[in-house]
């Protein structure tokens, strides 16, 4: 186990192998591995005026009964005592603090005057877990809450190697179909994963989670409110448009259920006048876009078709007919994607029964429909927010 631990530390930062010997030599007496630490939690009181004069408790796992080479931290009402060598192994935010000379009595970072951190106890505990955990625990960890805490803390305190490892671990879990991470996670957890991906500048994870959330909101009725906050915070225009669109469509459907003859959308009192006007304008804009789409069949790009002109004529006729079916027209005026879904289903059925259309042109037609739908999704925000 010791050789695996040193190999892991060395792969991140070679000089750390020297520092790691100090920890291993000191661990049996002072800390050992956190899970083997024997300690009965005691109570102390904070002395500094700016902090709440509340009873503090020593963390039962990450408070070593040693002073030399350790630094004490207060997080909420909990005290931690941590190896300085672990906190200094990279050019992190702790390095300058630990390098400053301190008076012998009452030095900040001691048990009596701990360094105050504005994190939560669970965040800091998970961060310390990552610093102390052996490789076999790190590489099998699948708890998304813990991994997100570690990524956020590593980013905050500039532990670049730990941040890189954690965000890559989250990405590996997210893209693994068998893990079921994104499918099983609640919308707010997916939103938090998205926020961490942006925080750590991991574009692939950001794109993956965004695509997943768009799909869940549009096609699986995931409540958009759980995601809208993170989308607006980071100005994710596609996701903002999808959330607004789903809110408007849901309002339309609620109005129709209450009164099948309603010609207007009924807004709840919680939506202010400005938002109502914004949604009403978007409703009309989306209806105009639908009328434009169904009146203008896309051109088929099909090289090598021996009867392309005949295929184009058949395609245009099928497009106009599909745009008039009841399944498309009975959708709400803002529900352009619902209308397009009905249009696509009708076109697929018509093409399957159209022997005059070659297979090449049928494939090109299906691709054209998908491209229009994707363009509509990308541009949803423009119907609600002008200009961006």
GROMACS .gro file of N, CA, C and O in nm, residues 202-267:
model
  264
  202UNK      N    1  -1.394   2.264  -1.783
  202UNK     CA    2  -1.393   2.134  -1.851
  202UNK      C    3  -1.505   2.136  -1.955
  202UNK      O    4  -1.620   2.106  -1.926
  203UNK      N    5  -1.469   2.172  -2.078
  203UNK     CA    6  -1.568   2.194  -2.182
  203UNK      C    7  -1.644   2.067  -2.219
  203UNK      O    8  -1.765   2.071  -2.244
  204UNK      N    9  -1.576   1.953  -2.221
  204UNK     CA   10  -1.643   1.828  -2.260
  204UNK      C   11  -1.751   1.791  -2.159
  204UNK      O   12  -1.861   1.750  -2.198
  205UNK      N   13  -1.722   1.806  -2.033
  205UNK     CA   14  -1.824   1.776  -1.931
  205UNK      C   15  -1.937   1.877  -1.938
  205UNK      O   16  -2.055   1.841  -1.925
  206UNK      N   17  -1.904   2.003  -1.961
  206UNK     CA   18  -2.008   2.105  -1.974
  206UNK      C   19  -2.102   2.073  -2.090
  206UNK      O   20  -2.225   2.079  -2.076
  207UNK      N   21  -2.046   2.037  -2.205
  207UNK     CA   22  -2.129   2.004  -2.322
  207UNK      C   23  -2.214   1.880  -2.296
  207UNK      O   24  -2.332   1.876  -2.335
  208UNK      N   25  -2.156   1.780  -2.232
  208UNK     CA   26  -2.228   1.656  -2.205
  208UNK      C   27  -2.347   1.680  -2.113
  208UNK      O   28  -2.458   1.634  -2.140
  209UNK      N   29  -2.325   1.753  -2.005
  209UNK     CA   30  -2.433   1.777  -1.909
  209UNK      C   31  -2.539   1.870  -1.970
  209UNK      O   32  -2.659   1.850  -1.949
  210UNK      N   33  -2.496   1.970  -2.045
  210UNK     CA   34  -2.592   2.060  -2.111
  210UNK      C   35  -2.682   1.984  -2.205
  210UNK      O   36  -2.805   2.000  -2.204
  211UNK      N   37  -2.624   1.898  -2.288
  211UNK     CA   38  -2.703   1.817  -2.380
  211UNK      C   39  -2.801   1.727  -2.306
  211UNK      O   40  -2.917   1.712  -2.346
  212UNK      N   41  -2.755   1.670  -2.197
  212UNK     CA   42  -2.842   1.582  -2.117
  212UNK      C   43  -2.958   1.660  -2.057
  212UNK      O   44  -3.073   1.615  -2.059
  213UNK      N   45  -2.931   1.779  -2.003
  213UNK     CA   46  -3.036   1.859  -1.941
  213UNK      C   47  -3.136   1.908  -2.044
  213UNK      O   48  -3.257   1.912  -2.018
  214UNK      N   49  -3.088   1.949  -2.161
  214UNK     CA   50  -3.178   1.991  -2.268
  214UNK      C   51  -3.274   1.877  -2.303
  214UNK      O   52  -3.396   1.898  -2.317
  215UNK      N   53  -3.221   1.757  -2.315
  215UNK     CA   54  -3.304   1.642  -2.349
  215UNK      C   55  -3.406   1.613  -2.240
  215UNK      O   56  -3.524   1.588  -2.268
  216UNK      N   57  -3.363   1.618  -2.113
  216UNK     CA   58  -3.455   1.588  -2.003
  216UNK      C   59  -3.565   1.692  -1.992
  216UNK      O   60  -3.681   1.659  -1.965
  217UNK      N   61  -3.532   1.817  -2.013
  217UNK     CA   62  -3.632   1.923  -2.000
  217UNK      C   63  -3.732   1.920  -2.115
  217UNK      O   64  -3.853   1.935  -2.096
  218UNK      N   65  -3.682   1.897  -2.237
  218UNK     CA   66  -3.769   1.901  -2.354
  218UNK      C   67  -3.854   1.775  -2.370
  218UNK      O   68  -3.972   1.783  -2.403
  219UNK      N   69  -3.794   1.659  -2.347
  219UNK     CA   70  -3.862   1.535  -2.384
  219UNK      C   71  -3.906   1.451  -2.265
  219UNK      O   72  -3.984   1.357  -2.282
  220UNK      N   73  -3.856   1.481  -2.145
  220UNK     CA   74  -3.891   1.398  -2.030
  220UNK      C   75  -3.953   1.479  -1.916
  220UNK      O   76  -3.960   1.433  -1.803
  221UNK      N   77  -3.997   1.599  -1.947
  221UNK     CA   78  -4.072   1.683  -1.853
  221UNK      C   79  -4.000   1.709  -1.721
  221UNK      O   80  -4.063   1.720  -1.615
  222UNK      N   81  -3.868   1.720  -1.727
  222UNK     CA   82  -3.794   1.759  -1.607
  222UNK      C   83  -3.825   1.906  -1.576
  222UNK      O   84  -3.820   1.990  -1.666
  223UNK      N   85  -3.860   1.939  -1.452
  223UNK     CA   86  -3.892   2.079  -1.419
  223UNK      C   87  -3.776   2.172  -1.451
  223UNK      O   88  -3.663   2.150  -1.403
  224UNK      N   89  -3.798   2.274  -1.532
  224UNK     CA   90  -3.687   2.364  -1.572
  224UNK      C   91  -3.638   2.453  -1.459
  224UNK      O   92  -3.526   2.503  -1.465
  225UNK      N   93  -3.721   2.474  -1.357
  225UNK     CA   94  -3.683   2.566  -1.249
  225UNK      C   95  -3.558   2.521  -1.175
  225UNK      O   96  -3.480   2.604  -1.125
  226UNK      N   97  -3.534   2.389  -1.171
  226UNK     CA   98  -3.417   2.337  -1.100
  226UNK      C   99  -3.288   2.367  -1.173
  226UNK      O  100  -3.180   2.358  -1.115
  227UNK      N  101  -3.297   2.404  -1.301
  227UNK     CA  102  -3.178   2.425  -1.384
  227UNK      C  103  -3.162   2.571  -1.424
  227UNK      O  104  -3.051   2.616  -1.453
  228UNK      N  105  -3.273   2.645  -1.426
  228UNK     CA  106  -3.271   2.781  -1.480
  228UNK      C  107  -3.172   2.872  -1.407
  228UNK      O  108  -3.105   2.954  -1.470
  229UNK      N  109  -3.161   2.857  -1.275
  229UNK     CA  110  -3.070   2.942  -1.199
  229UNK      C  111  -2.927   2.931  -1.245
  229UNK      O  112  -2.858   3.032  -1.267
  230UNK      N  113  -2.877   2.807  -1.262
  230UNK     CA  114  -2.739   2.786  -1.305
  230UNK      C  115  -2.720   2.832  -1.450
  230UNK      O  116  -2.616   2.885  -1.487
  231UNK      N  117  -2.824   2.814  -1.533
  231UNK     CA  118  -2.816   2.858  -1.672
  231UNK      C  119  -2.804   3.009  -1.682
  231UNK      O  120  -2.726   3.063  -1.761
  232UNK      N  121  -2.884   3.081  -1.601
  232UNK     CA  122  -2.878   3.227  -1.602
  232UNK      C  123  -2.749   3.279  -1.539
  232UNK      O  124  -2.693   3.379  -1.585
  233UNK      N  125  -2.702   3.212  -1.436
  233UNK     CA  126  -2.578   3.255  -1.370
  233UNK      C  127  -2.461   3.257  -1.466
  233UNK      O  128  -2.380   3.351  -1.467
  234UNK      N  129  -2.451   3.154  -1.550
  234UNK     CA  130  -2.337   3.143  -1.642
  234UNK      C  131  -2.373   3.180  -1.785
  234UNK      O  132  -2.296   3.156  -1.877
  235UNK      N  133  -2.493   3.239  -1.805
  235UNK     CA  134  -2.536   3.283  -1.937
  235UNK      C  135  -2.525   3.172  -2.043
  235UNK      O  136  -2.465   3.190  -2.150
  236UNK      N  137  -2.580   3.056  -2.011
  236UNK     CA  138  -2.584   2.943  -2.103
  236UNK      C  139  -2.710   2.958  -2.189
  236UNK      O  140  -2.818   2.915  -2.153
  237UNK      N  141  -2.694   3.023  -2.303
  237UNK     CA  142  -2.809   3.070  -2.380
  237UNK      C  143  -2.901   2.957  -2.427
  237UNK      O  144  -3.023   2.969  -2.421
  238UNK      N  145  -2.843   2.848  -2.474
  238UNK     CA  146  -2.927   2.738  -2.520
  238UNK      C  147  -3.012   2.684  -2.406
  238UNK      O  148  -3.132   2.661  -2.421
  239UNK      N  149  -2.951   2.664  -2.291
  239UNK     CA  150  -3.023   2.610  -2.176
  239UNK      C  151  -3.125   2.709  -2.122
  239UNK      O  152  -3.234   2.671  -2.080
  240UNK      N  153  -3.094   2.838  -2.126
  240UNK     CA  154  -3.190   2.940  -2.084
  240UNK      C  155  -3.314   2.934  -2.173
  240UNK      O  156  -3.428   2.935  -2.126
  241UNK      N  157  -3.292   2.929  -2.304
  241UNK     CA  158  -3.403   2.924  -2.398
  241UNK      C  159  -3.490   2.801  -2.378
  241UNK      O  160  -3.614   2.809  -2.383
  242UNK      N  161  -3.427   2.686  -2.354
  242UNK     CA  162  -3.501   2.562  -2.332
  242UNK      C  163  -3.585   2.571  -2.205
  242UNK      O  164  -3.701   2.529  -2.202
  243UNK      N  165  -3.529   2.628  -2.099
  243UNK     CA  166  -3.603   2.641  -1.973
  243UNK      C  167  -3.722   2.735  -1.989
  243UNK      O  168  -3.834   2.704  -1.944
  244UNK      N  169  -3.702   2.851  -2.051
  244UNK     CA  170  -3.812   2.944  -2.073
  244UNK      C  171  -3.920   2.881  -2.161
  244UNK      O  172  -4.041   2.896  -2.136
  245UNK      N  173  -3.876   2.812  -2.266
  245UNK     CA  174  -3.971   2.748  -2.357
  245UNK      C  175  -4.058   2.646  -2.283
  245UNK      O  176  -4.181   2.644  -2.299
  246UNK      N  177  -3.993   2.563  -2.201
  246UNK     CA  178  -4.070   2.462  -2.128
  246UNK      C  179  -4.166   2.526  -2.030
  246UNK      O  180  -4.279   2.479  -2.013
  247UNK      N  181  -4.126   2.633  -1.965
  247UNK     CA  182  -4.217   2.704  -1.874
  247UNK      C  183  -4.339   2.756  -1.950
  247UNK      O  184  -4.453   2.743  -1.902
  248UNK      N  185  -4.317   2.814  -2.067
  248UNK     CA  186  -4.429   2.869  -2.145
  248UNK      C  187  -4.522   2.759  -2.194
  248UNK      O  188  -4.645   2.772  -2.186
  249UNK      N  189  -4.465   2.650  -2.243
  249UNK     CA  190  -4.547   2.538  -2.291
  249UNK      C  191  -4.629   2.479  -2.176
  249UNK      O  192  -4.746   2.445  -2.193
  250UNK      N  193  -4.567   2.467  -2.059
  250UNK     CA  194  -4.641   2.415  -1.943
  250UNK      C  195  -4.756   2.507  -1.906
  250UNK      O  196  -4.865   2.460  -1.868
  251UNK      N  197  -4.736   2.638  -1.914
  251UNK     CA  198  -4.843   2.734  -1.886
  251UNK      C  199  -4.957   2.720  -1.987
  251UNK      O  200  -5.075   2.725  -1.951
  252UNK      N  201  -4.921   2.701  -2.113
  252UNK     CA  202  -5.023   2.682  -2.217
  252UNK      C  203  -5.106   2.557  -2.189
  252UNK      O  204  -5.229   2.559  -2.198
  253UNK      N  205  -5.037   2.449  -2.155
  253UNK     CA  206  -5.109   2.323  -2.131
  253UNK      C  207  -5.200   2.333  -2.009
  253UNK      O  208  -5.310   2.279  -2.009
  254UNK      N  209  -5.153   2.403  -1.906
  254UNK     CA  210  -5.236   2.421  -1.788
  254UNK      C  211  -5.361   2.501  -1.821
  254UNK      O  212  -5.472   2.471  -1.775
  255UNK      N  213  -5.345   2.605  -1.905
  255UNK     CA  214  -5.459   2.687  -1.945
  255UNK      C  215  -5.561   2.607  -2.024
  255UNK      O  216  -5.682   2.620  -2.005
  256UNK      N  217  -5.513   2.522  -2.113
  256UNK     CA  218  -5.602   2.441  -2.196
  256UNK      C  219  -5.678   2.340  -2.110
  256UNK      O  220  -5.797   2.313  -2.131
  257UNK      N  221  -5.609   2.282  -2.010
  257UNK     CA  222  -5.676   2.185  -1.922
  257UNK      C  223  -5.787   2.251  -1.841
  257UNK      O  224  -5.891   2.191  -1.816
  258UNK      N  225  -5.764   2.376  -1.801
  258UNK     CA  226  -5.865   2.446  -1.721
  258UNK      C  227  -5.983   2.490  -1.805
  258UNK      O  228  -6.096   2.491  -1.760
  259UNK      N  229  -5.955   2.527  -1.930
  259UNK     CA  230  -6.062   2.576  -2.016
  259UNK      C  231  -6.024   2.545  -2.160
  259UNK      O  232  -5.936   2.608  -2.217
  260UNK      N  233  -6.088   2.446  -2.218
  260UNK     CA  234  -6.053   2.402  -2.352
  260UNK      C  235  -6.077   2.509  -2.457
  260UNK      O  236  -6.026   2.502  -2.567
  261UNK      N  237  -6.155   2.611  -2.421
  261UNK     CA  238  -6.183   2.717  -2.518
  261UNK      C  239  -6.098   2.841  -2.493
  261UNK      O  240  -6.116   2.943  -2.560
  262UNK      N  241  -6.005   2.832  -2.399
  262UNK     CA  242  -5.924   2.949  -2.367
  262UNK      C  243  -5.839   2.990  -2.485
  262UNK      O  244  -5.772   2.908  -2.546
  263UNK      N  245  -5.844   3.118  -2.519
  263UNK     CA  246  -5.764   3.170  -2.630
  263UNK      C  247  -5.640   3.241  -2.581
  263UNK      O  248  -5.566   3.297  -2.658
  264UNK      N  249  -5.619   3.240  -2.449
  264UNK     CA  250  -5.502   3.307  -2.394
  264UNK      C  251  -5.440   3.220  -2.286
  264UNK      O  252  -5.503   3.130  -2.232
  265UNK      N  253  -5.314   3.250  -2.256
  265UNK     CA  254  -5.242   3.176  -2.154
  265UNK      C  255  -5.271   3.236  -2.017
  265UNK      O  256  -5.259   3.357  -1.998
  266UNK      N  257  -5.309   3.152  -1.923
  266UNK     CA  258  -5.338   3.198  -1.786
  266UNK      C  259  -5.208   3.192  -1.705
  266UNK      O  260  -5.148   3.086  -1.691
  267UNK      N  261  -5.168   3.308  -1.653
  267UNK     CA  262  -5.045   3.316  -1.576
  267UNK      C  263  -5.077   3.313  -1.426
  267UNK      O  264  -5.172   3.378  -1.381
   0.00000   0.00000   0.00000
